[in-house]
XYZ file of C-alpha atoms in Angstrom:
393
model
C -5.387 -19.997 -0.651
C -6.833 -20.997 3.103
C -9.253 -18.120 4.157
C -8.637 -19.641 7.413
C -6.670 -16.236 9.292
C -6.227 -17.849 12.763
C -2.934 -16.869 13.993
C -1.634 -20.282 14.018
C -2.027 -19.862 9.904
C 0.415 -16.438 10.106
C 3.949 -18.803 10.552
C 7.622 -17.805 9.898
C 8.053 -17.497 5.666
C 9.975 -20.996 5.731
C 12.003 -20.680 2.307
C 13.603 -23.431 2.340
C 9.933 -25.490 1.896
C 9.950 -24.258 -1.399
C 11.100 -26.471 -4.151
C 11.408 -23.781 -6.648
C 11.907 -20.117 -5.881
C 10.938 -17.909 -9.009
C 12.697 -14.816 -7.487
C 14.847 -14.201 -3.791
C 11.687 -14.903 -1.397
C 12.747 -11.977 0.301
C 12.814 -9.697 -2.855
C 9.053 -10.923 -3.620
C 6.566 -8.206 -3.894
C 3.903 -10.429 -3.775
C 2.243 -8.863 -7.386
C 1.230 -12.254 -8.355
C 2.220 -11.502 -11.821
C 3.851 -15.186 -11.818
C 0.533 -16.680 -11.085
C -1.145 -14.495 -13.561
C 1.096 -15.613 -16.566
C 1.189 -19.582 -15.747
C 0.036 -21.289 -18.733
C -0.818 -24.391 -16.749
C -2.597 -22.135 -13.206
C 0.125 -24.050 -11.146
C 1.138 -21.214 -8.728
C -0.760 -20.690 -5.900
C -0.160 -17.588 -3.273
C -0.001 -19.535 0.025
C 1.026 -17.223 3.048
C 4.671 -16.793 4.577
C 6.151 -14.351 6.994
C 3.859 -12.383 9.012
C 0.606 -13.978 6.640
C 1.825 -12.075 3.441
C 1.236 -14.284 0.121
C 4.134 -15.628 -1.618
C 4.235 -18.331 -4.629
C 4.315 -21.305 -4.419
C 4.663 -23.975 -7.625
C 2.743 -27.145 -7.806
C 5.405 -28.998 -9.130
C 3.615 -32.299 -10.719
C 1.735 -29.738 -12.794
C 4.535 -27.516 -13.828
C 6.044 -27.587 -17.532
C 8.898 -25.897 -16.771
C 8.510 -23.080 -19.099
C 9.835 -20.549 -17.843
C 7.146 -18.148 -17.915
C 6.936 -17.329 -14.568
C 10.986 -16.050 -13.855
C 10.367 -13.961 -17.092
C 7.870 -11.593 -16.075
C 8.934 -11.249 -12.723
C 9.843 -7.652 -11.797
C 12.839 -8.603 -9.375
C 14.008 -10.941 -12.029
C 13.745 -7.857 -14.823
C 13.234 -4.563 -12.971
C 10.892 -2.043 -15.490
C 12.395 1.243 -15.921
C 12.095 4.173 -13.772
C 12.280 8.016 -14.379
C 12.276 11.145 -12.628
C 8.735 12.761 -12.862
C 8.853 15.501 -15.140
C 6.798 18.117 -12.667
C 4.888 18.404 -9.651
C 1.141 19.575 -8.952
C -0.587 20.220 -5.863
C -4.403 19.981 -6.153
C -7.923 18.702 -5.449
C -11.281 17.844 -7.187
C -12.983 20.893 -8.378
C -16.500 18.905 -7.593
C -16.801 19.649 -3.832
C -18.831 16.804 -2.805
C -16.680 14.612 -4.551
C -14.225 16.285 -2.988
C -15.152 16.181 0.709
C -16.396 12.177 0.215
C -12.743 11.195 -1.150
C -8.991 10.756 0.763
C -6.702 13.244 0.391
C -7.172 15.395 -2.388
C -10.158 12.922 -4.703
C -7.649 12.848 -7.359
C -8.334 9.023 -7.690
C -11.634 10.110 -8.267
C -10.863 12.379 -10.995
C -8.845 10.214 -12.986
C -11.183 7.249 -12.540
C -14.390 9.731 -13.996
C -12.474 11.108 -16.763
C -11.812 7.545 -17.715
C -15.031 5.931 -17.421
C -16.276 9.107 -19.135
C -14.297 8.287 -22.206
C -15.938 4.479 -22.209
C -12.699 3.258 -20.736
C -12.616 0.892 -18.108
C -10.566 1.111 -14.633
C -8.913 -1.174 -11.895
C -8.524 -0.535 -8.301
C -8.661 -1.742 -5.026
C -12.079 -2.294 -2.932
C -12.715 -3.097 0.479
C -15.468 -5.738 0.425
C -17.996 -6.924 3.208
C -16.114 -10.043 4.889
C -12.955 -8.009 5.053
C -11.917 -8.734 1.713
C -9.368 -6.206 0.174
C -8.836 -6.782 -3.262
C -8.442 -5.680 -7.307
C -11.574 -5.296 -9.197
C -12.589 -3.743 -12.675
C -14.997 -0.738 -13.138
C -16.636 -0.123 -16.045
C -19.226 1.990 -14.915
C -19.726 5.533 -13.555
C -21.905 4.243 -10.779
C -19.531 2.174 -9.336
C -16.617 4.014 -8.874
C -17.308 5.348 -5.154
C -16.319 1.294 -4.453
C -13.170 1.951 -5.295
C -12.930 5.446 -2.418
C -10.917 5.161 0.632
C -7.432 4.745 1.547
C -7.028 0.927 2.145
C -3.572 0.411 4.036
C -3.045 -3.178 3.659
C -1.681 -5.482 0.428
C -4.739 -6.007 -1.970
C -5.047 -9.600 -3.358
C -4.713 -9.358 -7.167
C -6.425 -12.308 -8.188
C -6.485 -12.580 -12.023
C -6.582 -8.708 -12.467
C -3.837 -9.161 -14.928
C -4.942 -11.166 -17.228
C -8.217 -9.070 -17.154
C -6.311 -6.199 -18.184
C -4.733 -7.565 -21.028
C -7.478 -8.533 -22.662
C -8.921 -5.047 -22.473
C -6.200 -3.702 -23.701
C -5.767 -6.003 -26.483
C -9.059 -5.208 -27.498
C -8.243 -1.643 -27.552
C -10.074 -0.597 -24.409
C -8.977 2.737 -22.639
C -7.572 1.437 -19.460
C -6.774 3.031 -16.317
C -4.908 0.641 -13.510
C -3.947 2.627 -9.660
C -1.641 0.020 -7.255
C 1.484 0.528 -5.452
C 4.661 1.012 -7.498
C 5.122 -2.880 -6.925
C 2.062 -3.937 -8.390
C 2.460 -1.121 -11.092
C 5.660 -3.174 -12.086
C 3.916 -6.154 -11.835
C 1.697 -5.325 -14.264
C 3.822 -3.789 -16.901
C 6.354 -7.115 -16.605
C 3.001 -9.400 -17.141
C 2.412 -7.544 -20.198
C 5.569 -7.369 -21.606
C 5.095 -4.353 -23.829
C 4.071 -1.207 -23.584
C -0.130 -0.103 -24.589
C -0.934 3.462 -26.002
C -3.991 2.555 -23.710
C -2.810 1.941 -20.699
C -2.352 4.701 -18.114
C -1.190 3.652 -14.592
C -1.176 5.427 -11.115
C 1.070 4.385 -8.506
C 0.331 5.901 -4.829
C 2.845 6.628 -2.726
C 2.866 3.687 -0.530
C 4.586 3.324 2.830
C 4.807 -0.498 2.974
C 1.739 -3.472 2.991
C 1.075 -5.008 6.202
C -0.839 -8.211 5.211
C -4.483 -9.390 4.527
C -3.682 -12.071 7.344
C -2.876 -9.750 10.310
C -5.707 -7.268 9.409
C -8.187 -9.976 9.903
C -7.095 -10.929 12.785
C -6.299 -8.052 14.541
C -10.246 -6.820 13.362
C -11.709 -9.532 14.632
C -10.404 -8.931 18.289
C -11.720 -4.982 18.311
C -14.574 -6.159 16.983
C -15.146 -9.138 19.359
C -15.832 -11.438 16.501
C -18.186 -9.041 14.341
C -16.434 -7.280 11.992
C -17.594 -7.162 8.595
C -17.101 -4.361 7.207
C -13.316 -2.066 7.908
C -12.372 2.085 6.871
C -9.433 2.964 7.078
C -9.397 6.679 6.649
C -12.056 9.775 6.407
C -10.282 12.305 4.782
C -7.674 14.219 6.984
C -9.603 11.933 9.957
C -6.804 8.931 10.413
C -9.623 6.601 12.484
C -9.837 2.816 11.858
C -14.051 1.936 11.864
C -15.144 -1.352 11.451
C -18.474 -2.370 11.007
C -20.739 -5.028 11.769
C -22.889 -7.065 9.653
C -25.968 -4.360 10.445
C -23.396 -1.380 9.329
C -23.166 -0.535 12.439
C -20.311 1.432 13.906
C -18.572 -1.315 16.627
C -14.646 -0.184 16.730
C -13.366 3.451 16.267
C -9.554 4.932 16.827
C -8.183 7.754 15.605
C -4.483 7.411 15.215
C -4.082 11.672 15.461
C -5.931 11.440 18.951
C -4.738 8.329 20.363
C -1.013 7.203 18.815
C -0.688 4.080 20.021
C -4.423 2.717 21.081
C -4.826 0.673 17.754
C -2.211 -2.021 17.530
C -2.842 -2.070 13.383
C -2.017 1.318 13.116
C 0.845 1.836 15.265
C 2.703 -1.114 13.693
C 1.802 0.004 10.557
C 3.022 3.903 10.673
C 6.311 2.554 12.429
C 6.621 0.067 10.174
C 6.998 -3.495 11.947
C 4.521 -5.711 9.392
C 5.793 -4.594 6.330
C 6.881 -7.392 3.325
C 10.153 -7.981 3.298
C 10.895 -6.578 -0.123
C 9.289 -3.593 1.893
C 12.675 -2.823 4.134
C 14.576 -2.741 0.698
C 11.991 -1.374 -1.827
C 13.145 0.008 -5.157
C 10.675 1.702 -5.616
C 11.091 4.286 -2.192
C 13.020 6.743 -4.703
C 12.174 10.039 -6.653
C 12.458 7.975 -9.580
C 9.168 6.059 -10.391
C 7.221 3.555 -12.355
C 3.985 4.587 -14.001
C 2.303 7.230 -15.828
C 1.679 9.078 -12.582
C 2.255 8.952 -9.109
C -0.454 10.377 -6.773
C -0.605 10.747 -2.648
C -0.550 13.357 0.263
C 0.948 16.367 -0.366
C 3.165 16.244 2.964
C 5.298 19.431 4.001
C 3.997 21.907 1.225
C 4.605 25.411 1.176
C 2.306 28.256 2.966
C 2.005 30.219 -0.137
C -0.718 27.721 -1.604
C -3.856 28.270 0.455
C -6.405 25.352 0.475
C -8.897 23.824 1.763
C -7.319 21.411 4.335
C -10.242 19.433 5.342
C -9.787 16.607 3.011
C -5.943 17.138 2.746
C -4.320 18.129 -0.729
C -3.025 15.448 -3.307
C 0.717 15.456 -4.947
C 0.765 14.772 -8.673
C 4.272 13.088 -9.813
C 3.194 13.364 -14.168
C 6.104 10.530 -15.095
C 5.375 10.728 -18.656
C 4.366 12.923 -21.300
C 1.215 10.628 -21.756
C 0.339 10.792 -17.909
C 0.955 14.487 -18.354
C -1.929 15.288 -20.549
C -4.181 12.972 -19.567
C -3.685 14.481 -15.638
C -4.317 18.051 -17.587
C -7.661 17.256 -18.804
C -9.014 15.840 -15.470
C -11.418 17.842 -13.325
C -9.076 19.056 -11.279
C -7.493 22.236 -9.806
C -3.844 22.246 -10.496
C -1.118 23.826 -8.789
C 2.308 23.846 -9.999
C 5.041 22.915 -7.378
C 8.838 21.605 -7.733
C 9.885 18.292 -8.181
C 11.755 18.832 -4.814
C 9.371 20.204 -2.746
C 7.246 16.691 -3.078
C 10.424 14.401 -2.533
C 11.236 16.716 0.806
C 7.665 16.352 2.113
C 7.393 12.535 1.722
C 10.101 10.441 2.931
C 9.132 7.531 0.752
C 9.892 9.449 -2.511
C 13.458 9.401 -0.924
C 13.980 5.775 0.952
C 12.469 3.103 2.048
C 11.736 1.900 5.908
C 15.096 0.691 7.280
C 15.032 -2.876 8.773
C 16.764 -1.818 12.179
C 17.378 -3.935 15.317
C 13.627 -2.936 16.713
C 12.052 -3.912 13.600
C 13.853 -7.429 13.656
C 12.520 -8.084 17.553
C 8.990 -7.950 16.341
C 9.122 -9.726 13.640
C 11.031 -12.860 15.550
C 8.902 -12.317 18.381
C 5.770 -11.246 17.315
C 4.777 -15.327 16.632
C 5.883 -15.935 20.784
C 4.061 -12.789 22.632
C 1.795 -11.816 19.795
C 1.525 -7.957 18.627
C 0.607 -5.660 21.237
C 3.327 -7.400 23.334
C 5.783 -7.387 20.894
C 5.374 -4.081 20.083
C 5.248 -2.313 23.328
C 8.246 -4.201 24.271
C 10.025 -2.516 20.865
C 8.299 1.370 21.515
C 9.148 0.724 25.815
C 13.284 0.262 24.372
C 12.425 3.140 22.505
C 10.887 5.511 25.193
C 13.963 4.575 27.596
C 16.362 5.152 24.858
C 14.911 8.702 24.747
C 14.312 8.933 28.981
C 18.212 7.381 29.302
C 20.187 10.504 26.743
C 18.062 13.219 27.491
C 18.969 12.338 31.296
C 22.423 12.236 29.886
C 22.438 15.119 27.752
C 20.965 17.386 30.796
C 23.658 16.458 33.147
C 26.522 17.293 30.480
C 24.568 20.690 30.053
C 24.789 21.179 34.128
């Protein structure tokens, strides 16, 4: 894959350049498991619509084996089940606590983990703007893996790391969206005793491609180094090569000042598969599914500095293993999660706005593009309340 993320490298997905598609290109989650299972390392994840990675098969290499259509999760969707209770909670360590998103949940799980000479994968943001999947095995390095990242990690070879772990009877613990969840589970084909995953709620993945650029415009060629999130504090820092503060919105103080995060929240640079995500459901994937605990009742009082997590326990493994973290836990319905969360009900529709940008977007680039969608949105609203006054004349 080109590093290269000049915009002239972010083109219109052109399916039809694909000699073989493994799955619907527009189905394609973009989990990499494909690449992962190649016997012969022929798949490469070149980027497609709006820079997001797709495969792509060197065909004088490939044996034709088959490999990669079989453990494809479009191709043979892994089962999904309603969680069997909710919790609301937080770390009971208050420094880990107050240096974690949300509720440090992530946190919890990862310690308990490590502390039981298990090993676990997550996503980091590296220097040079790298987002990606790496494996933990120490206590030490766990803070790398802090911090709400909203963008679609690269998975590299994570799979085939896991695997061998597990094979070798290694207590592993694997957090990802639902898609790369899936991904994961169809790579390995059977189910581990060892293996505990943790799917976060996820809204949608803008791509690697569009961060990078859009970073290196606020940060006037400099940026090194981006955060995403500071607990409850929704403000996108990046850093220069000296750590040094350069860039700084907050998305709760200024809606629409940071082009990454407006697009994001109203979801115009999504993945396809994104608009039609099976995964958007109460129904879910993995041991446990973990995220803001949005629209919960006034009778729990908390600490609200750092937010509160939702637990989702799927199974009866995830269950226990959630039970003996270090973590206060709250029992809460089922419902009360699903209400609070709108992507534990549906996923982001594809609507007429949504299709502008992403046609556009390549012509007038994305601040245009998008204030040209959200200005047909404000008149919209300015046009039928006008309307809706005069009727009430």
């Amino acid at each position: 894959m080109n590093d290269g993320f000049s915009k002239r490298n972010i083109k219109p997905y052109n399916y039809e350049s694909m000699l073989h598609q493994i799955c619907p290109p527009e189905k394609c989650t973009g989990c990499q498991a494909c690449a992962n299972a190649c016997p012969k390392s022929c798949i490469s994840m070149q980027r497609g619509k709006l820079g997001h990675l797709y495969p792509f098969i060197d065909e004088s290499v490939c044996i034709s084996c088959g490999l990669c259509e079989k453990v494809c999760q479009v191709n043979h969707p892994v089962p999904q089940v309603r969680p069997l209770i909710a919790y609301a909670g937080w770390h009971k360590d208050v420094e880990e606590y107050h240096s974690s998103t949300s509720g440090g949940v992530a946190a919890a799980l990862s310690q308990n983990v490590i502390s039981l000479d298990g090993v676990v994968y997550g996503c980091v943001s590296f220097p040079g703007l790298q987002i990606k999947h790496i494996r933990v095995d120490k206590a030490e390095d766990l803070p790398l893996l802090k911090g709400s990242k909203y963008v679609q990690s690269n998975m590299g070879d994570v799979y085939k790391w896991v695997k061998k772990d597990l094979i070798a009877g290694t207590l592993v613990l694997f957090t990802g969206t639902p898609c790369q969840i899936a991904g994961l589970k169809a790579f390995l084909r059977k189910d581990y005793d060892n293996l505990i995953t943790v799917d976060l709620i996820c809204h949608g993945t803008p791509s690697q491609a569009i961060l990078y650029q859009h970073l290196q415009k606020v940060g006037k060629g400099n940026a090194v180094r981006v955060q995403f999130r500071n607990g409850n504090d929704m403000g996108l820092r990046v850093f220069d090569k000296d750590n040094q503060m350069i860039y700084y919105s907050n998305v709760w103080l200024s809606r629409y000042k940071d082009n990454y995060y407006s697009t994001f929240i109203d979801g115009y640079t999504y993945r396809e598969s994104c608009y039609q995500c099976p995964f958007a459901q109460p129904n879910r994937c993995s041991d446990i599914t973990i995220g803001d605990f949005w629209g919960i009742g006034k009778d729990l009082v908390h600490d609200t500095v750092n937010g509160l997590s939702v637990m989702l326990p799927i199974t009866y493994k995830g269950h226990e293993f959630l039970k003996s973290c270090n973590l206060n836990l709250f029992e809460r319905r089922v419902d009360e999660a699903v209400c609070g969360n709108d992507q534990l009900r549906k996923p982001k529709e594809l609507d007429v706005r949504r299709r502008f940008f992403r046609k556009y977007y390549h012509i007038f680039g994305i601040g245009v593009t998008y204030r040209l969608c959200e200005f047909d949105h404000i008149w919209d609203k300015w046009f039928w309340s006008r309307i809706k006054r005069k009727f009430q004349k």
